[in-house]
PDB file of C-alpha atoms in Angstrom:
ATOM      1  CA  UNK A  71       0.000   0.000   0.000  1.00 65.00           C
ATOM      2  CA  UNK A  72       1.490   3.388  -0.908  1.00 86.00           C
ATOM      3  CA  UNK A  73       2.359   5.814   1.847  1.00 93.00           C
ATOM      4  CA  UNK A  74       4.273   9.032   2.292  1.00 97.00           C
ATOM      5  CA  UNK A  75       7.993   8.733   3.065  1.00 97.00           C
ATOM      6  CA  UNK A  76       9.054   9.475   6.638  1.00 97.00           C
ATOM      7  CA  UNK A  77      11.617  12.192   7.127  1.00 97.00           C
ATOM      8  CA  UNK A  78      13.589  13.395  10.127  1.00 97.00           C
ATOM      9  CA  UNK A  79      11.075  16.136  10.963  1.00 96.00           C
ATOM     10  CA  UNK A  80       8.003  13.864  10.987  1.00 97.00           C
ATOM     11  CA  UNK A  81       5.971  13.846  14.197  1.00 98.00           C
ATOM     12  CA  UNK A  82       6.138  10.310  15.606  1.00 98.00           C
ATOM     13  CA  UNK A  83       4.842   9.361  19.059  1.00 98.00           C
ATOM     14  CA  UNK A  84       4.482   6.219  21.140  1.00 97.00           C
ATOM     15  CA  UNK A  85       0.972   5.120  22.130  1.00 96.00           C
ATOM     16  CA  UNK A  86       1.493   6.901  25.468  1.00 94.00           C
ATOM     17  CA  UNK A  87       2.322  10.320  23.944  1.00 95.00           C
ATOM     18  CA  UNK A  88       6.112  10.023  24.136  1.00 97.00           C
ATOM     19  CA  UNK A  89       8.038  11.828  21.377  1.00 98.00           C
ATOM     20  CA  UNK A  90      10.017   9.467  19.098  1.00 98.00           C
ATOM     21  CA  UNK A  91      13.084  10.589  17.119  1.00 98.00           C
ATOM     22  CA  UNK A  92      15.185   8.550  14.656  1.00 98.00           C
ATOM     23  CA  UNK A  93      18.808   7.787  15.484  1.00 97.00           C
ATOM     24  CA  UNK A  94      19.949   7.350  11.871  1.00 96.00           C
ATOM     25  CA  UNK A  95      18.820   9.167   8.742  1.00 97.00           C
ATOM     26  CA  UNK A  96      19.820   8.869   5.094  1.00 97.00           C
ATOM     27  CA  UNK A  97      21.576  12.219   4.488  1.00 96.00           C
ATOM     28  CA  UNK A  98      21.863  11.778   0.721  1.00 96.00           C
ATOM     29  CA  UNK A  99      18.090  11.569   0.145  1.00 97.00           C
ATOM     30  CA  UNK A 100      15.895  14.479   1.229  1.00 97.00           C
ATOM     31  CA  UNK A 101      12.231  15.410   1.086  1.00 97.00           C
ATOM     32  CA  UNK A 102      11.022  18.859   2.106  1.00 93.00           C
ATOM     33  CA  UNK A 103      14.688  19.673   2.784  1.00 96.00           C
ATOM     34  CA  UNK A 104      15.067  16.990   5.463  1.00 97.00           C
ATOM     35  CA  UNK A 105      16.755  13.568   5.290  1.00 98.00           C
ATOM     36  CA  UNK A 106      14.523  10.495   5.052  1.00 98.00           C
ATOM     37  CA  UNK A 107      14.573   7.573   7.480  1.00 98.00           C
ATOM     38  CA  UNK A 108      15.283   3.933   6.549  1.00 98.00           C
ATOM     39  CA  UNK A 109      14.233   0.735   8.290  1.00 98.00           C
ATOM     40  CA  UNK A 110      17.711   0.388   9.813  1.00 97.00           C
ATOM     41  CA  UNK A 111      17.087   3.301  12.157  1.00 97.00           C
ATOM     42  CA  UNK A 112      15.959   2.808  15.733  1.00 98.00           C
ATOM     43  CA  UNK A 113      13.714   5.474  17.223  1.00 98.00           C
ATOM     44  CA  UNK A 114      14.454   6.784  20.720  1.00 98.00           C
ATOM     45  CA  UNK A 115      11.412   7.743  22.810  1.00 98.00           C
ATOM     46  CA  UNK A 116      11.316  10.542  25.391  1.00 96.00           C
ATOM     47  CA  UNK A 117       8.434  11.576  27.628  1.00 95.00           C
ATOM     48  CA  UNK A 118       6.400   8.363  27.603  1.00 94.00           C
ATOM     49  CA  UNK A 119       3.529   8.881  30.079  1.00 92.00           C
ATOM     50  CA  UNK A 120       3.456   5.188  30.944  1.00 89.00           C
ATOM     51  CA  UNK A 121       6.333   5.940  33.311  1.00 76.00           C
ATOM     52  CA  UNK A 122       3.833   7.592  35.681  1.00 77.00           C
ATOM     53  CA  UNK A 123       2.254   4.174  36.245  1.00 78.00           C
ATOM     54  CA  UNK A 124       4.443   1.611  38.056  1.00 81.00           C
ATOM     55  CA  UNK A 125       5.528  -0.059  34.824  1.00 81.00           C
ATOM     56  CA  UNK A 126       8.368   0.433  32.362  1.00 90.00           C
ATOM     57  CA  UNK A 127       8.024   3.274  29.871  1.00 94.00           C
ATOM     58  CA  UNK A 128       8.657   3.069  26.134  1.00 96.00           C
ATOM     59  CA  UNK A 129      12.385   3.596  25.541  1.00 96.00           C
ATOM     60  CA  UNK A 130      12.959   2.793  21.875  1.00 98.00           C
ATOM     61  CA  UNK A 131      11.175   1.405  18.826  1.00 98.00           C
ATOM     62  CA  UNK A 132      12.141  -0.536  15.724  1.00 98.00           C
ATOM     63  CA  UNK A 133      10.074  -0.646  12.533  1.00 98.00           C
ATOM     64  CA  UNK A 134       8.998  -4.128  11.459  1.00 97.00           C
ATOM     65  CA  UNK A 135       7.698  -3.071   8.037  1.00 97.00           C
ATOM     66  CA  UNK A 136       8.896  -0.609   5.416  1.00 97.00           C
ATOM     67  CA  UNK A 137       8.663   0.079   1.702  1.00 97.00           C
ATOM     68  CA  UNK A 138       8.786  -2.995  -0.513  1.00 95.00           C
ATOM     69  CA  UNK A 139      10.059  -1.134  -3.588  1.00 96.00           C
ATOM     70  CA  UNK A 140      11.733   2.127  -2.562  1.00 96.00           C
ATOM     71  CA  UNK A 141      15.252   1.973  -1.148  1.00 97.00           C
ATOM     72  CA  UNK A 142      17.863   4.496  -0.081  1.00 97.00           C
ATOM     73  CA  UNK A 143      21.425   3.425   0.612  1.00 94.00           C
ATOM     74  CA  UNK A 144      20.277  -0.134  -0.228  1.00 96.00           C
ATOM     75  CA  UNK A 145      17.830  -0.094   2.729  1.00 97.00           C
ATOM     76  CA  UNK A 146      14.008   0.063   2.599  1.00 98.00           C
ATOM     77  CA  UNK A 147      12.644   3.517   3.427  1.00 98.00           C
ATOM     78  CA  UNK A 148      10.002   4.033   6.099  1.00 98.00           C
ATOM     79  CA  UNK A 149       6.511   5.009   5.045  1.00 97.00           C
ATOM     80  CA  UNK A 150       3.700   6.687   6.947  1.00 96.00           C
ATOM     81  CA  UNK A 151       1.898   3.332   7.188  1.00 95.00           C
ATOM     82  CA  UNK A 152       4.962   1.372   8.379  1.00 96.00           C
ATOM     83  CA  UNK A 153       4.508  -0.601  11.603  1.00 97.00           C
ATOM     84  CA  UNK A 154       6.840  -0.290  14.615  1.00 98.00           C
ATOM     85  CA  UNK A 155       7.193  -2.078  17.957  1.00 98.00           C
ATOM     86  CA  UNK A 156       8.265  -0.240  21.130  1.00 97.00           C
ATOM     87  CA  UNK A 157      10.664  -1.746  23.657  1.00 96.00           C
ATOM     88  CA  UNK A 158       9.936  -2.901  26.374  1.00 94.00           C
ATOM     89  CA  UNK A 159       6.147  -2.377  26.172  1.00 93.00           C
ATOM     90  CA  UNK A 160       5.483  -4.036  22.792  1.00 95.00           C
ATOM     91  CA  UNK A 161       3.077  -1.284  21.736  1.00 96.00           C
ATOM     92  CA  UNK A 162       3.340   0.622  18.470  1.00 97.00           C
ATOM     93  CA  UNK A 163       4.202   4.095  17.250  1.00 97.00           C
ATOM     94  CA  UNK A 164       1.751   6.664  15.899  1.00 97.00           C
ATOM     95  CA  UNK A 165       2.973   8.597  12.879  1.00 96.00           C
ATOM     96  CA  UNK A 166       1.052  11.801  13.467  1.00 96.00           C
ATOM     97  CA  UNK A 167       2.467  14.068  10.773  1.00 95.00           C
ATOM     98  CA  UNK A 168       4.729  13.398   7.795  1.00 95.00           C
ATOM     99  CA  UNK A 169       5.556  15.261   4.606  1.00 96.00           C
ATOM    100  CA  UNK A 170       2.812  15.102   1.969  1.00 95.00           C
ATOM    101  CA  UNK A 171       4.704  15.253  -1.333  1.00 95.00           C
ATOM    102  CA  UNK A 172       6.593  12.000  -1.934  1.00 96.00           C
ATOM    103  CA  UNK A 173       4.942   8.569  -1.816  1.00 95.00           C
ATOM    104  CA  UNK A 174       6.467   5.119  -1.925  1.00 95.00           C
ATOM    105  CA  UNK A 175       5.217   1.551  -2.151  1.00 92.00           C
TER     106      UNK A 175
END
């Protein structure tokens, strides 16, 4: 299913409203002036509200799915409909806002 490519400035949050940021980006490929993110990147999560409950908060996330056809640096690029899993909670990430110009499959 086609989706918009994720870039460094996309708004990505854990299910508990923690802000997620990519560790690695592909600097040679840009959309809207910002580097895109590939499946190899882990997302670090800050401000997960689950920490207020006596349980572990979301710390990081890794995407389990990515583009099947579009690659950058020989790695699949992340799309707005890609699925991620947070560690240690096992919940997902919400991609709230991404660029709206470049789509991939």
